[in-house]
Amino acid sequence: MSRAFLFILDSVGIGGAPDADRFGDKGANTLCHVAAQTPLALPNLSSLGLGHAAQAASGHLPKGFTLETPLKGQWGFGVERSNGKDTPSGHWEIAGLPVVFDWGYFPKTVPCFPRSFTDALIARAELPGLIGNKHASGTDIIAEHGEAHMENAKPIIYTSADSVIQIAAHEETFGLDRLYEVCEVARELSYDLNVGRVIARPFVGADARDFTRTGNRKDYSIPPPSPTLLDRLSAAGRDVVSIGKIGDIYAHSGTGREIKAVGNDALFEATLEAMPGLRDGGLLLTNFVDFDMLYGHRRDPKGYGAALEAFDEQLPQALDRLQPGDLLVITADHGCDPTWRGSDHTRECVPILTFAPGMAPGSLGRRDGFADIGQTIAAHLGIAPLAAGKSWL
């Protein structure tokens, strides 16, 4: 029996989504635009075909890449079928469940949330009120309203282009458990709005000059409406290890043993520690969040590039832990071009890079749906086919 490993580089898109103009993202290209801003040295990802995938997806070879790099893996690119460019849509589709329904979103008005929702949240959570109530970058709105929040104990509430309600509060003056309680009420009240996630965004600091979001973020997601790859494996008694925010994204459905870690370095270390213990027939998946959270949304291409290089430098340690019969897939869930306008995700194709001991290099081509990844892993692990996707095995 074989094992599978799935590394999701959160937001590392490679441009070229055929419907990007529908999202206002025509021309966005996370990898190419990062490479144009800062020199990239990614020898290990390049050897798995990252440059080839980027060229095939968008018609543009990122600066510093070459198609002459000797390959040791198989590469392709995925075109998203889901209706949104948000995290749950990308992840669920990777796991064999494209999101073909429409999430609930909020208008770019101030206030942005329905009065019925905010009034009910204030009453049910026994709050003195709410501040913010608009589309915003998380770091910007905390800097704008954090000091007032510490004085009046009104949580900061905001949204983005995703189907999300984010609630920020100071860990010490407001309290972490209290923030979670408020988010649980918001989650219950927002089911009728078909909102994908409610996110608790705790922060610390004395004033706007040093406010910092902490690693105690917590996501309250809608459970996937149908079984995913993770559910199917768990139901079959297979080993599933979820590292990072995977558990939150899937509302802890089928996510098996969950390992929390903060930051890409800690996530990689946790992944390396867990790899040898994954049982035959099992799946280990890790979401490397820093690309998106620290650099994509904050529009920091140089930081994004440095994070890519750090991941690339660590990657051989994971490759060395693979055993005969194992399969590694490296992909992304959406784009978040740090040179693009605004601070939201960008609609892009994603790389699909695969490696297995003894694998012959080659092209997987264009995959019409991220669900091909989940279907391939299902085939590799020997479980019944998923409802969506086409295996390349």
Tab-separated table of C-alpha atoms in Angstrom:
chain	number	residue	atom	x	y	z
A	1	MET	CA	0.000	0.000	0.000
A	2	SER	CA	1.154	3.599	-0.674
A	3	ARG	CA	1.104	6.929	1.146
A	4	ALA	CA	0.325	10.445	-0.121
A	5	PHE	CA	1.541	13.887	0.910
A	6	LEU	CA	-0.176	17.103	-0.142
A	7	PHE	CA	1.571	20.443	0.367
A	8	ILE	CA	-0.618	23.466	-0.334
A	9	LEU	CA	1.345	26.686	-0.834
A	10	ASP	CA	-1.405	29.086	0.179
A	11	SER	CA	-1.963	31.634	-2.637
A	12	VAL	CA	0.996	30.704	-4.895
A	13	GLY	CA	-0.925	31.241	-8.118
A	14	ILE	CA	0.675	31.242	-11.564
A	15	GLY	CA	-1.723	33.528	-13.457
A	16	GLY	CA	-3.687	32.675	-16.536
A	17	ALA	CA	-7.131	31.840	-15.124
A	18	PRO	CA	-9.443	31.921	-18.161
A	19	ASP	CA	-12.231	33.628	-16.192
A	20	ALA	CA	-10.008	36.087	-14.297
A	21	ASP	CA	-11.710	39.087	-15.909
A	22	ARG	CA	-14.995	38.080	-14.234
A	23	PHE	CA	-13.263	38.663	-10.886
A	24	GLY	CA	-11.449	41.846	-11.919
A	25	ASP	CA	-8.168	39.908	-11.930
A	26	LYS	CA	-7.219	39.708	-15.593
A	27	GLY	CA	-3.428	40.076	-15.667
A	28	ALA	CA	-2.843	39.046	-12.062
A	29	ASN	CA	0.042	36.585	-11.739
A	30	THR	CA	1.417	35.970	-8.263
A	31	LEU	CA	4.591	34.071	-9.161
A	32	CYS	CA	5.562	36.151	-12.194
A	33	HIS	CA	5.012	39.467	-10.456
A	34	VAL	CA	6.910	38.380	-7.341
A	35	ALA	CA	9.812	37.261	-9.550
A	36	ALA	CA	9.744	40.601	-11.364
A	37	GLN	CA	10.057	42.462	-8.067
A	38	THR	CA	12.774	40.391	-6.409
A	39	PRO	CA	15.263	37.838	-7.777
A	40	LEU	CA	14.184	34.284	-6.975
A	41	ALA	CA	16.399	31.238	-6.508
A	42	LEU	CA	14.084	28.209	-6.414
A	43	PRO	CA	16.193	25.302	-7.680
A	44	ASN	CA	14.145	22.570	-6.035
A	45	LEU	CA	10.707	23.801	-7.091
A	46	SER	CA	12.151	24.463	-10.542
A	47	SER	CA	13.358	20.851	-10.759
A	48	LEU	CA	9.769	19.750	-10.098
A	49	GLY	CA	8.552	21.917	-12.988
A	50	LEU	CA	7.364	25.171	-11.396
A	51	GLY	CA	8.705	27.305	-14.243
A	52	HIS	CA	7.219	24.963	-16.841
A	53	ALA	CA	3.828	25.105	-15.127
A	54	ALA	CA	3.895	28.908	-14.946
A	55	GLN	CA	4.822	29.209	-18.625
A	56	ALA	CA	2.084	26.778	-19.662
A	57	ALA	CA	-0.601	28.409	-17.507
A	58	SER	CA	-0.077	32.058	-18.404
A	59	GLY	CA	2.279	32.160	-21.370
A	60	HIS	CA	4.849	33.965	-19.229
A	61	LEU	CA	8.034	32.454	-17.834
A	62	PRO	CA	8.843	34.094	-14.476
A	63	LYS	CA	12.024	36.158	-14.407
A	64	GLY	CA	15.022	34.061	-13.411
A	65	PHE	CA	13.447	30.741	-14.460
A	66	THR	CA	14.574	28.635	-17.404
A	67	LEU	CA	12.958	25.754	-19.237
A	68	GLU	CA	16.382	24.117	-19.466
A	69	THR	CA	16.323	23.064	-15.787
A	70	PRO	CA	16.676	19.265	-15.531
A	71	LEU	CA	13.401	17.853	-14.212
A	72	LYS	CA	12.881	15.114	-11.641
A	73	GLY	CA	9.131	15.404	-11.211
A	74	GLN	CA	5.934	15.732	-13.197
A	75	TRP	CA	4.239	19.097	-13.573
A	76	GLY	CA	0.984	20.604	-14.730
A	77	PHE	CA	-1.422	23.379	-13.824
A	78	GLY	CA	-4.963	23.424	-12.486
A	79	VAL	CA	-7.891	25.583	-13.655
A	80	GLU	CA	-10.431	26.196	-10.905
A	81	ARG	CA	-14.066	25.226	-11.469
A	82	SER	CA	-15.452	26.606	-8.202
A	83	ASN	CA	-17.418	29.839	-8.287
A	84	GLY	CA	-15.188	31.659	-5.801
A	85	LYS	CA	-11.517	32.439	-5.287
A	86	ASP	CA	-11.641	31.872	-1.542
A	87	THR	CA	-9.813	29.387	0.656
A	88	PRO	CA	-12.625	26.855	1.281
A	89	SER	CA	-13.517	26.751	-2.421
A	90	GLY	CA	-9.930	26.051	-3.443
A	91	HIS	CA	-9.270	23.493	-0.722
A	92	TRP	CA	-12.557	21.656	-1.087
A	93	GLU	CA	-12.098	21.424	-4.853
A	94	ILE	CA	-8.585	20.022	-4.367
A	95	ALA	CA	-10.222	17.372	-2.161
A	96	GLY	CA	-12.703	16.440	-4.873
A	97	LEU	CA	-15.598	18.796	-4.101
A	98	PRO	CA	-15.889	21.803	-6.463
A	99	VAL	CA	-18.009	24.606	-4.994
A	100	VAL	CA	-20.546	25.212	-7.750
A	101	PHE	CA	-23.006	27.131	-5.567
A	102	ASP	CA	-22.659	30.825	-4.727
A	103	TRP	CA	-21.413	31.878	-1.312
A	104	GLY	CA	-22.952	34.865	0.416
A	105	TYR	CA	-20.926	38.072	0.028
A	106	PHE	CA	-21.217	41.588	1.394
A	107	PRO	CA	-21.389	44.848	-0.586
A	108	LYS	CA	-18.559	47.397	-0.594
A	109	THR	CA	-20.614	49.851	1.396
A	110	VAL	CA	-20.220	51.298	4.875
A	111	PRO	CA	-21.778	49.619	6.760
A	112	CYS	CA	-21.406	46.391	4.773
A	113	PHE	CA	-23.220	43.926	7.042
A	114	PRO	CA	-27.023	43.696	7.248
A	115	ARG	CA	-28.464	45.591	10.180
A	116	SER	CA	-30.469	42.525	11.167
A	117	PHE	CA	-27.243	40.537	11.549
A	118	THR	CA	-25.267	43.135	13.525
A	119	ASP	CA	-28.203	43.944	15.810
A	120	ALA	CA	-28.687	40.252	16.564
A	121	LEU	CA	-24.945	39.755	17.167
A	122	ILE	CA	-24.804	42.684	19.600
A	123	ALA	CA	-27.839	41.420	21.492
A	124	ARG	CA	-26.975	37.706	21.564
A	125	ALA	CA	-23.299	38.228	22.423
A	126	GLU	CA	-24.130	41.034	24.898
A	127	LEU	CA	-21.795	43.532	23.252
A	128	PRO	CA	-21.691	47.318	23.723
A	129	GLY	CA	-21.580	47.618	19.934
A	130	LEU	CA	-19.366	46.957	16.917
A	131	ILE	CA	-16.865	49.100	15.018
A	132	GLY	CA	-15.447	48.850	11.522
A	133	ASN	CA	-18.267	47.212	9.546
A	134	LYS	CA	-16.658	47.492	6.113
A	135	HIS	CA	-14.328	45.854	3.592
A	136	ALA	CA	-10.781	46.208	4.853
A	137	SER	CA	-7.308	44.762	5.205
A	138	GLY	CA	-7.004	43.116	8.601
A	139	THR	CA	-3.824	44.912	9.590
A	140	ASP	CA	-5.148	48.283	8.409
A	141	ILE	CA	-8.450	48.085	10.240
A	142	ILE	CA	-6.781	46.996	13.480
A	143	ALA	CA	-4.426	49.977	13.236
A	144	GLU	CA	-7.413	52.232	12.527
A	145	HIS	CA	-9.757	51.027	15.266
A	146	GLY	CA	-7.626	49.045	17.719
A	147	GLU	CA	-7.126	51.816	20.269
A	148	ALA	CA	-10.838	52.692	20.299
A	149	HIS	CA	-11.684	49.010	20.691
A	150	MET	CA	-9.427	48.760	23.752
A	151	GLU	CA	-11.299	51.669	25.310
A	152	ASN	CA	-14.892	50.755	24.483
A	153	ALA	CA	-14.718	46.921	24.209
A	154	LYS	CA	-16.525	46.971	20.863
A	155	PRO	CA	-15.121	44.235	18.583
A	156	ILE	CA	-13.820	45.216	15.153
A	157	ILE	CA	-15.838	43.534	12.392
A	158	TYR	CA	-14.951	43.541	8.698
A	159	THR	CA	-14.999	41.500	5.492
A	160	SER	CA	-13.235	41.116	2.132
A	161	ALA	CA	-13.963	39.871	-1.371
A	162	ASP	CA	-14.259	36.383	0.156
A	163	SER	CA	-17.385	35.042	1.810
A	164	VAL	CA	-16.158	35.860	5.297
A	165	ILE	CA	-16.951	37.707	8.509
A	166	GLN	CA	-13.797	38.613	10.410
A	167	ILE	CA	-13.915	39.786	14.011
A	168	ALA	CA	-10.809	41.266	15.640
A	169	ALA	CA	-10.294	41.872	19.346
A	170	HIS	CA	-7.407	42.457	21.734
A	171	GLU	CA	-6.333	39.227	23.419
A	172	GLU	CA	-5.643	40.863	26.769
A	173	THR	CA	-8.170	43.671	27.179
A	174	PHE	CA	-11.079	41.846	25.493
A	175	GLY	CA	-10.008	38.265	26.099
A	176	LEU	CA	-9.369	35.382	23.715
A	177	ASP	CA	-12.151	33.146	25.028
A	178	ARG	CA	-14.567	36.057	24.846
A	179	LEU	CA	-13.607	36.660	21.201
A	180	TYR	CA	-14.229	32.996	20.407
A	181	GLU	CA	-17.645	33.197	22.089
A	182	VAL	CA	-18.577	36.197	19.935
A	183	CYS	CA	-17.441	34.389	16.787
A	184	GLU	CA	-19.473	31.308	17.696
A	185	VAL	CA	-22.574	33.501	17.936
A	186	ALA	CA	-21.705	35.152	14.622
A	187	ARG	CA	-21.265	31.738	13.034
A	188	GLU	CA	-24.716	30.618	14.153
A	189	LEU	CA	-26.330	33.848	12.973
A	190	SER	CA	-24.611	33.804	9.572
A	191	TYR	CA	-25.673	30.349	8.352
A	192	ASP	CA	-28.752	31.878	6.725
A	193	LEU	CA	-26.475	34.353	4.912
A	194	ASN	CA	-24.527	31.402	3.421
A	195	VAL	CA	-21.233	32.853	4.629
A	196	GLY	CA	-18.320	30.466	4.216
A	197	ARG	CA	-16.287	31.428	7.270
A	198	VAL	CA	-16.291	33.461	10.451
A	199	ILE	CA	-12.719	34.170	11.547
A	200	ALA	CA	-11.524	35.225	14.998
A	201	ARG	CA	-8.609	37.646	14.589
A	202	PRO	CA	-6.954	38.273	17.974
A	203	PHE	CA	-4.191	40.848	18.307
A	204	VAL	CA	-1.892	42.278	20.967
A	205	GLY	CA	0.012	45.513	21.475
A	206	ALA	CA	-0.311	48.812	23.294
A	207	ASP	CA	-1.282	51.103	20.422
A	208	ALA	CA	-1.535	51.396	16.636
A	209	ARG	CA	2.264	51.529	16.302
A	210	ASP	CA	2.774	47.980	17.527
A	211	PHE	CA	-0.513	46.093	17.147
A	212	THR	CA	0.261	42.545	15.974
A	213	ARG	CA	-2.103	39.720	15.101
A	214	THR	CA	-1.330	36.541	17.017
A	215	GLY	CA	-1.298	32.881	16.079
A	216	ASN	CA	-4.543	32.262	17.973
A	217	ARG	CA	-6.676	32.869	14.901
A	218	LYS	CA	-9.628	30.508	14.716
A	219	ASP	CA	-11.830	29.791	11.701
A	220	TYR	CA	-15.470	28.724	11.955
A	221	SER	CA	-16.305	27.186	8.591
A	222	ILE	CA	-19.388	25.648	7.059
A	223	PRO	CA	-18.841	21.884	6.791
A	224	PRO	CA	-18.394	20.603	3.229
A	225	PRO	CA	-21.852	19.670	1.870
A	226	SER	CA	-20.655	16.296	0.530
A	227	PRO	CA	-17.863	13.894	1.470
A	228	THR	CA	-14.379	15.015	0.485
A	229	LEU	CA	-11.241	12.961	-0.050
A	230	LEU	CA	-10.523	13.417	3.664
A	231	ASP	CA	-13.957	12.119	4.680
A	232	ARG	CA	-13.633	9.128	2.371
A	233	LEU	CA	-10.210	8.202	3.723
A	234	SER	CA	-11.301	8.619	7.337
A	235	ALA	CA	-14.411	6.503	6.747
A	236	ALA	CA	-12.183	3.780	5.292
A	237	GLY	CA	-10.073	3.781	8.438
A	238	ARG	CA	-7.077	5.360	6.747
A	239	ASP	CA	-4.575	7.596	8.500
A	240	VAL	CA	-5.223	11.321	7.894
A	241	VAL	CA	-2.859	13.939	9.343
A	242	SER	CA	-3.825	17.615	8.908
A	243	ILE	CA	-1.212	20.262	9.652
A	244	GLY	CA	-1.914	23.973	10.018
A	245	LYS	CA	-5.377	25.421	9.423
A	246	ILE	CA	-6.627	22.395	7.471
A	247	GLY	CA	-8.946	21.398	10.316
A	248	ASP	CA	-10.638	24.789	10.350
A	249	ILE	CA	-11.049	24.882	6.550
A	250	TYR	CA	-12.916	21.556	6.541
A	251	ALA	CA	-14.844	22.273	9.768
A	252	HIS	CA	-12.900	19.315	11.238
A	253	SER	CA	-14.735	16.865	8.990
A	254	GLY	CA	-12.501	13.930	8.091
A	255	THR	CA	-9.355	15.800	9.116
A	256	GLY	CA	-8.052	13.045	11.390
A	257	ARG	CA	-5.138	13.970	13.625
A	258	GLU	CA	-4.770	17.744	13.586
A	259	ILE	CA	-1.423	19.383	14.297
A	260	LYS	CA	-1.347	23.129	14.896
A	261	ALA	CA	1.689	25.258	14.093
A	262	VAL	CA	2.211	28.965	13.436
A	263	GLY	CA	4.331	30.146	10.516
A	264	ASN	CA	5.825	28.324	7.554
A	265	ASP	CA	8.976	27.256	9.386
A	266	ALA	CA	7.003	25.667	12.208
A	267	LEU	CA	4.595	24.098	9.724
A	268	PHE	CA	7.473	22.559	7.793
A	269	GLU	CA	9.086	21.271	10.969
A	270	ALA	CA	5.789	19.704	12.073
A	271	THR	CA	5.422	18.143	8.612
A	272	LEU	CA	8.903	16.625	8.706
A	273	GLU	CA	8.270	15.204	12.172
A	274	ALA	CA	4.947	13.641	11.118
A	275	MET	CA	6.000	12.180	7.767
A	276	PRO	CA	7.785	9.036	9.024
A	277	GLY	CA	4.847	8.043	11.209
A	278	LEU	CA	2.171	8.242	8.495
A	279	ARG	CA	0.750	4.744	8.090
A	280	ASP	CA	0.416	2.923	4.778
A	281	GLY	CA	-2.623	4.077	2.838
A	282	GLY	CA	-2.637	7.428	4.643
A	283	LEU	CA	-2.653	11.097	3.646
A	284	LEU	CA	-0.732	13.948	5.245
A	285	LEU	CA	-1.641	17.466	4.121
A	286	THR	CA	-0.178	20.797	5.167
A	287	ASN	CA	-1.293	24.327	4.356
A	288	PHE	CA	1.654	26.754	4.292
A	289	VAL	CA	-0.185	29.938	5.163
A	290	ASP	CA	2.511	32.627	5.325
A	291	PHE	CA	2.584	33.260	1.570
A	292	ASP	CA	-1.026	34.413	1.719
A	293	MET	CA	-1.447	35.824	5.209
A	294	LEU	CA	1.839	37.662	5.699
A	295	TYR	CA	2.817	38.662	2.176
A	296	GLY	CA	-0.012	38.315	-0.350
A	297	HIS	CA	-2.729	40.176	1.527
A	298	ARG	CA	-0.202	42.687	2.835
A	299	ARG	CA	1.080	43.311	-0.704
A	300	ASP	CA	4.704	42.545	0.121
A	301	PRO	CA	6.354	40.966	-2.954
A	302	LYS	CA	9.858	40.941	-1.451
A	303	GLY	CA	8.648	39.132	1.652
A	304	TYR	CA	6.703	36.748	-0.562
A	305	GLY	CA	9.835	35.966	-2.554
A	306	ALA	CA	11.890	35.368	0.581
A	307	ALA	CA	9.227	32.961	1.871
A	308	LEU	CA	9.303	31.032	-1.404
A	309	GLU	CA	13.075	30.731	-1.194
A	310	ALA	CA	12.883	29.542	2.413
A	311	PHE	CA	10.359	26.855	1.466
A	312	ASP	CA	12.479	25.798	-1.506
A	313	GLU	CA	15.549	25.445	0.708
A	314	GLN	CA	13.654	23.181	3.118
A	315	LEU	CA	11.970	21.061	0.443
A	316	PRO	CA	14.780	18.471	-0.005
A	317	GLN	CA	14.288	17.398	3.613
A	318	ALA	CA	10.751	16.339	2.747
A	319	LEU	CA	11.801	14.645	-0.493
A	320	ASP	CA	14.392	12.643	1.434
A	321	ARG	CA	11.692	11.289	3.764
A	322	LEU	CA	9.624	9.800	0.943
A	323	GLN	CA	9.574	6.020	0.733
A	324	PRO	CA	9.095	3.789	-2.327
A	325	GLY	CA	5.431	3.958	-3.298
A	326	ASP	CA	4.878	7.434	-1.809
A	327	LEU	CA	3.445	10.346	-3.816
A	328	LEU	CA	4.007	14.046	-3.074
A	329	VAL	CA	1.804	16.725	-4.660
A	330	ILE	CA	2.594	20.431	-4.278
A	331	THR	CA	-0.101	22.893	-5.324
A	332	ALA	CA	-1.979	26.051	-4.265
A	333	ASP	CA	-5.590	26.958	-3.509
A	334	HIS	CA	-5.829	30.338	-5.299
A	335	GLY	CA	-3.659	33.364	-6.031
A	336	CYS	CA	-2.910	36.492	-3.996
A	337	ASP	CA	-0.769	38.690	-6.227
A	338	PRO	CA	1.118	41.070	-3.910
A	339	THR	CA	1.456	43.619	-6.731
A	340	TRP	CA	-2.271	43.669	-7.509
A	341	ARG	CA	-4.729	46.365	-6.476
A	342	GLY	CA	-6.550	45.957	-3.187
A	343	SER	CA	-5.685	43.246	-0.686
A	344	ASP	CA	-7.844	40.336	-1.780
A	345	HIS	CA	-7.149	36.962	-3.380
A	346	THR	CA	-6.667	36.835	-7.146
A	347	ARG	CA	-8.292	34.355	-9.548
A	348	GLU	CA	-5.423	32.334	-11.007
A	349	CYS	CA	-4.412	28.886	-12.138
A	350	VAL	CA	-2.318	26.906	-9.667
A	351	PRO	CA	0.790	24.766	-10.145
A	352	ILE	CA	0.545	21.003	-9.781
A	353	LEU	CA	3.982	19.557	-9.034
A	354	THR	CA	4.403	15.875	-8.239
A	355	PHE	CA	7.272	13.709	-7.111
A	356	ALA	CA	7.659	10.036	-6.262
A	357	PRO	CA	10.819	7.986	-5.786
A	358	GLY	CA	11.797	6.660	-9.200
A	359	MET	CA	9.286	8.830	-11.061
A	360	ALA	CA	9.975	9.585	-14.727
A	361	PRO	CA	9.815	13.346	-15.384
A	362	GLY	CA	7.037	14.624	-17.611
A	363	SER	CA	4.055	16.880	-18.158
A	364	LEU	CA	0.592	16.458	-16.688
A	365	GLY	CA	-0.657	19.315	-18.854
A	366	ARG	CA	-3.697	21.424	-18.126
A	367	ARG	CA	-6.050	19.955	-15.541
A	368	ASP	CA	-9.614	21.231	-15.899
A	369	GLY	CA	-10.393	21.359	-12.222
A	370	PHE	CA	-8.416	21.191	-8.994
A	371	ALA	CA	-10.404	18.017	-8.225
A	372	ASP	CA	-8.005	16.069	-10.452
A	373	ILE	CA	-5.588	16.285	-7.519
A	374	GLY	CA	-7.966	14.602	-5.080
A	375	GLN	CA	-8.993	12.032	-7.666
A	376	THR	CA	-5.357	11.158	-8.337
A	377	ILE	CA	-4.602	10.772	-4.630
A	378	ALA	CA	-7.697	8.577	-4.251
A	379	ALA	CA	-6.456	6.368	-7.092
A	380	HIS	CA	-2.944	6.270	-5.664
A	381	LEU	CA	-4.250	5.205	-2.254
A	382	GLY	CA	-6.616	2.642	-3.701
A	383	ILE	CA	-9.996	3.950	-2.568
A	384	ALA	CA	-13.126	4.248	-4.714
A	385	PRO	CA	-13.233	7.168	-7.165
A	386	LEU	CA	-14.445	10.549	-5.930
A	387	ALA	CA	-17.480	12.270	-7.430
A	388	ALA	CA	-15.388	14.836	-9.342
A	389	GLY	CA	-12.010	14.981	-11.016
A	390	LYS	CA	-9.939	12.839	-13.365
A	391	SER	CA	-6.850	10.994	-12.197
A	392	TRP	CA	-3.654	11.410	-14.208
A	393	LEU	CA	-2.323	8.035	-13.024
